[in-house]
Amino acid sequence: MNIEIEMIPYEEKTVLYNLIQLYRYDSSEFDGHVLNNHGLYLYKYFDHQWTDEYRRPIIVKVDGEIAGFVLISLGVPKEYMKLSTAEKTNSISDFFIMRKYRRKGVGSKVAYSLLERFIGTWEIRQTAANQPAYTFWKQIISKYKQNNGYQEKFLQNEKWNGPVFVFESGMD
């Protein structure tokens, strides 16, 4: 299985838009997203993926076939973070692997690859109701940090409601 992760160019933003529809549908049971009057899920920061310097839209392909996407933010100032106090923090805004590729190691390989590619402080969070996402990230981070060297906290305030992990990548 050949897994590729690459940036989505602006010219191919329709691909990301379509994948976001699948992602929002898939996660609506956890986060309560609803369709608009046109039968679509809105994504407030969609165009920001190409206009904000720190955002990176990434497509995931398996053997040349689209398998998902990841929206990451690199070097975000601490005032935008929920738990991290580092001057600059990387975060994963959205992480989606299509069902066809789940439980086959694709998500894990993509996660580890991103952590190694973008060295530094990371903050990864999930909504409180999304237990599958929490289980996935807990496993990834525990294995990556060998069960130590990360902070985990459940936040419930005006900024966030759910678990948050903070750790360093590439520092071992």
PDB file of C-alpha atoms in Angstrom, residues 3-122:
ATOM      1  CA  ILE A   3       0.387   6.238   0.933  1.00  0.00           C
ATOM      2  CA  GLU A   4       0.959   9.757  -0.357  1.00  0.00           C
ATOM      3  CA  ILE A   5       0.336  13.016   1.463  1.00  0.00           C
ATOM      4  CA  GLU A   6       0.636  16.276  -0.410  1.00  0.00           C
ATOM      5  CA  MET A   7      -0.587  19.830  -0.297  1.00  0.00           C
ATOM      6  CA  ILE A   8      -3.834  20.588  -2.102  1.00  0.00           C
ATOM      7  CA  PRO A   9      -3.246  23.416  -4.574  1.00  0.00           C
ATOM      8  CA  TYR A  10      -5.810  26.182  -4.770  1.00  0.00           C
ATOM      9  CA  GLU A  11      -6.747  25.061  -8.271  1.00  0.00           C
ATOM     10  CA  GLU A  12      -7.994  21.767  -6.793  1.00  0.00           C
ATOM     11  CA  LYS A  13      -9.978  23.255  -3.928  1.00  0.00           C
ATOM     12  CA  THR A  14     -13.175  21.599  -5.208  1.00  0.00           C
ATOM     13  CA  VAL A  15     -11.682  18.224  -4.265  1.00  0.00           C
ATOM     14  CA  LEU A  16     -11.262  19.390  -0.670  1.00  0.00           C
ATOM     15  CA  TYR A  17     -14.750  20.888  -0.639  1.00  0.00           C
ATOM     16  CA  ASN A  18     -16.226  17.556  -1.722  1.00  0.00           C
ATOM     17  CA  LEU A  19     -14.202  15.635   0.868  1.00  0.00           C
ATOM     18  CA  ILE A  20     -15.335  18.047   3.583  1.00  0.00           C
ATOM     19  CA  GLN A  21     -18.933  17.138   2.727  1.00  0.00           C
ATOM     20  CA  LEU A  22     -18.148  13.472   3.379  1.00  0.00           C
ATOM     21  CA  TYR A  23     -16.235  14.341   6.561  1.00  0.00           C
ATOM     22  CA  ARG A  24     -18.968  16.559   7.968  1.00  0.00           C
ATOM     23  CA  TYR A  25     -21.599  13.927   7.234  1.00  0.00           C
ATOM     24  CA  ASP A  26     -19.431  11.252   8.847  1.00  0.00           C
ATOM     25  CA  SER A  27     -18.760  13.303  11.988  1.00  0.00           C
ATOM     26  CA  SER A  28     -22.217  14.906  12.331  1.00  0.00           C
ATOM     27  CA  GLU A  29     -23.237  12.258  14.869  1.00  0.00           C
ATOM     28  CA  PHE A  30     -20.554  13.645  17.200  1.00  0.00           C
ATOM     29  CA  ASP A  31     -20.464  17.371  16.530  1.00  0.00           C
ATOM     30  CA  GLY A  32     -24.032  18.187  15.517  1.00  0.00           C
ATOM     31  CA  HIS A  33     -23.232  19.791  12.134  1.00  0.00           C
ATOM     32  CA  VAL A  34     -26.383  20.318  10.091  1.00  0.00           C
ATOM     33  CA  LEU A  35     -27.017  20.760   6.396  1.00  0.00           C
ATOM     34  CA  ASN A  36     -27.820  24.210   5.069  1.00  0.00           C
ATOM     35  CA  ASN A  37     -30.865  24.910   2.866  1.00  0.00           C
ATOM     36  CA  HIS A  38     -28.910  23.705  -0.167  1.00  0.00           C
ATOM     37  CA  GLY A  39     -28.169  20.308   1.386  1.00  0.00           C
ATOM     38  CA  LEU A  40     -24.514  21.101   2.050  1.00  0.00           C
ATOM     39  CA  TYR A  41     -22.344  21.317   5.134  1.00  0.00           C
ATOM     40  CA  LEU A  42     -20.659  24.658   5.554  1.00  0.00           C
ATOM     41  CA  TYR A  43     -17.023  24.993   6.615  1.00  0.00           C
ATOM     42  CA  LYS A  44     -16.354  28.461   7.940  1.00  0.00           C
ATOM     43  CA  TYR A  45     -12.608  28.468   7.260  1.00  0.00           C
ATOM     44  CA  PHE A  46     -12.615  26.751   3.867  1.00  0.00           C
ATOM     45  CA  ASP A  47     -11.037  29.546   1.795  1.00  0.00           C
ATOM     46  CA  HIS A  48      -8.679  30.345   4.660  1.00  0.00           C
ATOM     47  CA  GLN A  49      -6.827  27.104   3.863  1.00  0.00           C
ATOM     48  CA  TRP A  50      -5.133  28.973   1.005  1.00  0.00           C
ATOM     49  CA  THR A  51      -5.147  32.546   2.346  1.00  0.00           C
ATOM     50  CA  ASP A  52      -3.833  32.107   5.901  1.00  0.00           C
ATOM     51  CA  GLU A  53      -0.069  31.619   5.830  1.00  0.00           C
ATOM     52  CA  TYR A  54      -0.057  29.034   8.621  1.00  0.00           C
ATOM     53  CA  ARG A  55      -2.753  26.715   7.205  1.00  0.00           C
ATOM     54  CA  ARG A  56      -1.936  23.667   5.096  1.00  0.00           C
ATOM     55  CA  PRO A  57      -4.640  21.609   3.328  1.00  0.00           C
ATOM     56  CA  ILE A  58      -3.305  18.114   2.677  1.00  0.00           C
ATOM     57  CA  ILE A  59      -4.776  15.328   0.591  1.00  0.00           C
ATOM     58  CA  VAL A  60      -4.190  11.671   1.395  1.00  0.00           C
ATOM     59  CA  LYS A  61      -3.969   9.119  -1.405  1.00  0.00           C
ATOM     60  CA  VAL A  62      -3.570   5.352  -1.243  1.00  0.00           C
ATOM     61  CA  ASP A  63      -2.222   3.710  -4.385  1.00  0.00           C
ATOM     62  CA  GLY A  64      -3.168   6.875  -6.281  1.00  0.00           C
ATOM     63  CA  GLU A  65      -6.772   6.927  -5.049  1.00  0.00           C
ATOM     64  CA  ILE A  66      -8.090   9.739  -2.835  1.00  0.00           C
ATOM     65  CA  ALA A  67      -8.381   8.398   0.711  1.00  0.00           C
ATOM     66  CA  GLY A  68      -8.912  11.500   2.859  1.00  0.00           C
ATOM     67  CA  PHE A  69      -7.524  14.837   3.938  1.00  0.00           C
ATOM     68  CA  VAL A  70      -5.885  16.634   6.831  1.00  0.00           C
ATOM     69  CA  LEU A  71      -6.124  20.321   7.650  1.00  0.00           C
ATOM     70  CA  ILE A  72      -3.146  21.401   9.706  1.00  0.00           C
ATOM     71  CA  SER A  73      -1.980  24.717  11.068  1.00  0.00           C
ATOM     72  CA  LEU A  74       1.736  25.335  11.555  1.00  0.00           C
ATOM     73  CA  GLY A  75       3.298  27.806  13.956  1.00  0.00           C
ATOM     74  CA  VAL A  76       0.056  29.193  15.332  1.00  0.00           C
ATOM     75  CA  PRO A  77       0.523  31.858  18.067  1.00  0.00           C
ATOM     76  CA  LYS A  78      -0.336  30.697  21.584  1.00  0.00           C
ATOM     77  CA  GLU A  79      -3.363  32.992  21.904  1.00  0.00           C
ATOM     78  CA  TYR A  80      -5.185  30.746  19.410  1.00  0.00           C
ATOM     79  CA  MET A  81      -4.404  27.524  21.275  1.00  0.00           C
ATOM     80  CA  LYS A  82      -6.569  25.858  23.899  1.00  0.00           C
ATOM     81  CA  LEU A  83      -3.849  24.394  26.134  1.00  0.00           C
ATOM     82  CA  SER A  84      -0.400  24.884  24.606  1.00  0.00           C
ATOM     83  CA  THR A  85       1.679  27.722  26.035  1.00  0.00           C
ATOM     84  CA  ALA A  86       4.436  27.476  23.407  1.00  0.00           C
ATOM     85  CA  GLU A  87       5.079  30.619  21.382  1.00  0.00           C
ATOM     86  CA  LYS A  88       4.208  28.713  18.189  1.00  0.00           C
ATOM     87  CA  THR A  89       2.184  25.491  18.021  1.00  0.00           C
ATOM     88  CA  ASN A  90       1.153  23.116  15.263  1.00  0.00           C
ATOM     89  CA  SER A  91      -2.361  21.736  15.302  1.00  0.00           C
ATOM     90  CA  ILE A  92      -4.586  19.409  13.350  1.00  0.00           C
ATOM     91  CA  SER A  93      -7.872  21.131  12.638  1.00  0.00           C
ATOM     92  CA  ASP A  94      -9.487  18.227  10.815  1.00  0.00           C
ATOM     93  CA  PHE A  95      -8.346  14.683  10.046  1.00  0.00           C
ATOM     94  CA  PHE A  96     -10.413  12.458   7.768  1.00  0.00           C
ATOM     95  CA  ILE A  97      -9.704   9.024   6.373  1.00  0.00           C
ATOM     96  CA  MET A  98     -12.489   7.495   4.302  1.00  0.00           C
ATOM     97  CA  ARG A  99     -14.111   4.397   5.783  1.00  0.00           C
ATOM     98  CA  LYS A 100     -12.704   2.191   3.036  1.00  0.00           C
ATOM     99  CA  TYR A 101      -9.191   2.861   4.402  1.00  0.00           C
ATOM    100  CA  ARG A 102      -9.869   2.822   8.133  1.00  0.00           C
ATOM    101  CA  ARG A 103      -8.385   0.109  10.356  1.00  0.00           C
ATOM    102  CA  LYS A 104      -5.748  -0.594   7.719  1.00  0.00           C
ATOM    103  CA  GLY A 105      -2.985   1.599   9.139  1.00  0.00           C
ATOM    104  CA  VAL A 106      -3.524   4.519   6.761  1.00  0.00           C
ATOM    105  CA  GLY A 107      -4.501   7.041   9.445  1.00  0.00           C
ATOM    106  CA  SER A 108      -1.615   6.010  11.695  1.00  0.00           C
ATOM    107  CA  LYS A 109       0.941   6.289   8.900  1.00  0.00           C
ATOM    108  CA  VAL A 110      -0.391   9.693   7.899  1.00  0.00           C
ATOM    109  CA  ALA A 111      -0.359  10.946  11.501  1.00  0.00           C
ATOM    110  CA  TYR A 112       3.206   9.762  12.190  1.00  0.00           C
ATOM    111  CA  SER A 113       4.402  11.170   8.878  1.00  0.00           C
ATOM    112  CA  LEU A 114       2.980  14.618   9.662  1.00  0.00           C
ATOM    113  CA  LEU A 115       4.448  14.619  13.176  1.00  0.00           C
ATOM    114  CA  GLU A 116       7.877  13.828  11.742  1.00  0.00           C
ATOM    115  CA  ARG A 117       7.603  16.254   8.842  1.00  0.00           C
ATOM    116  CA  PHE A 118       6.543  19.230  10.957  1.00  0.00           C
ATOM    117  CA  ILE A 119       8.744  19.214  14.053  1.00  0.00           C
ATOM    118  CA  GLY A 120       7.711  21.206  17.119  1.00  0.00           C
ATOM    119  CA  THR A 121       4.952  21.619  19.677  1.00  0.00           C
ATOM    120  CA  TRP A 122       1.625  20.045  18.718  1.00  0.00           C
TER     121      TRP A 122
END
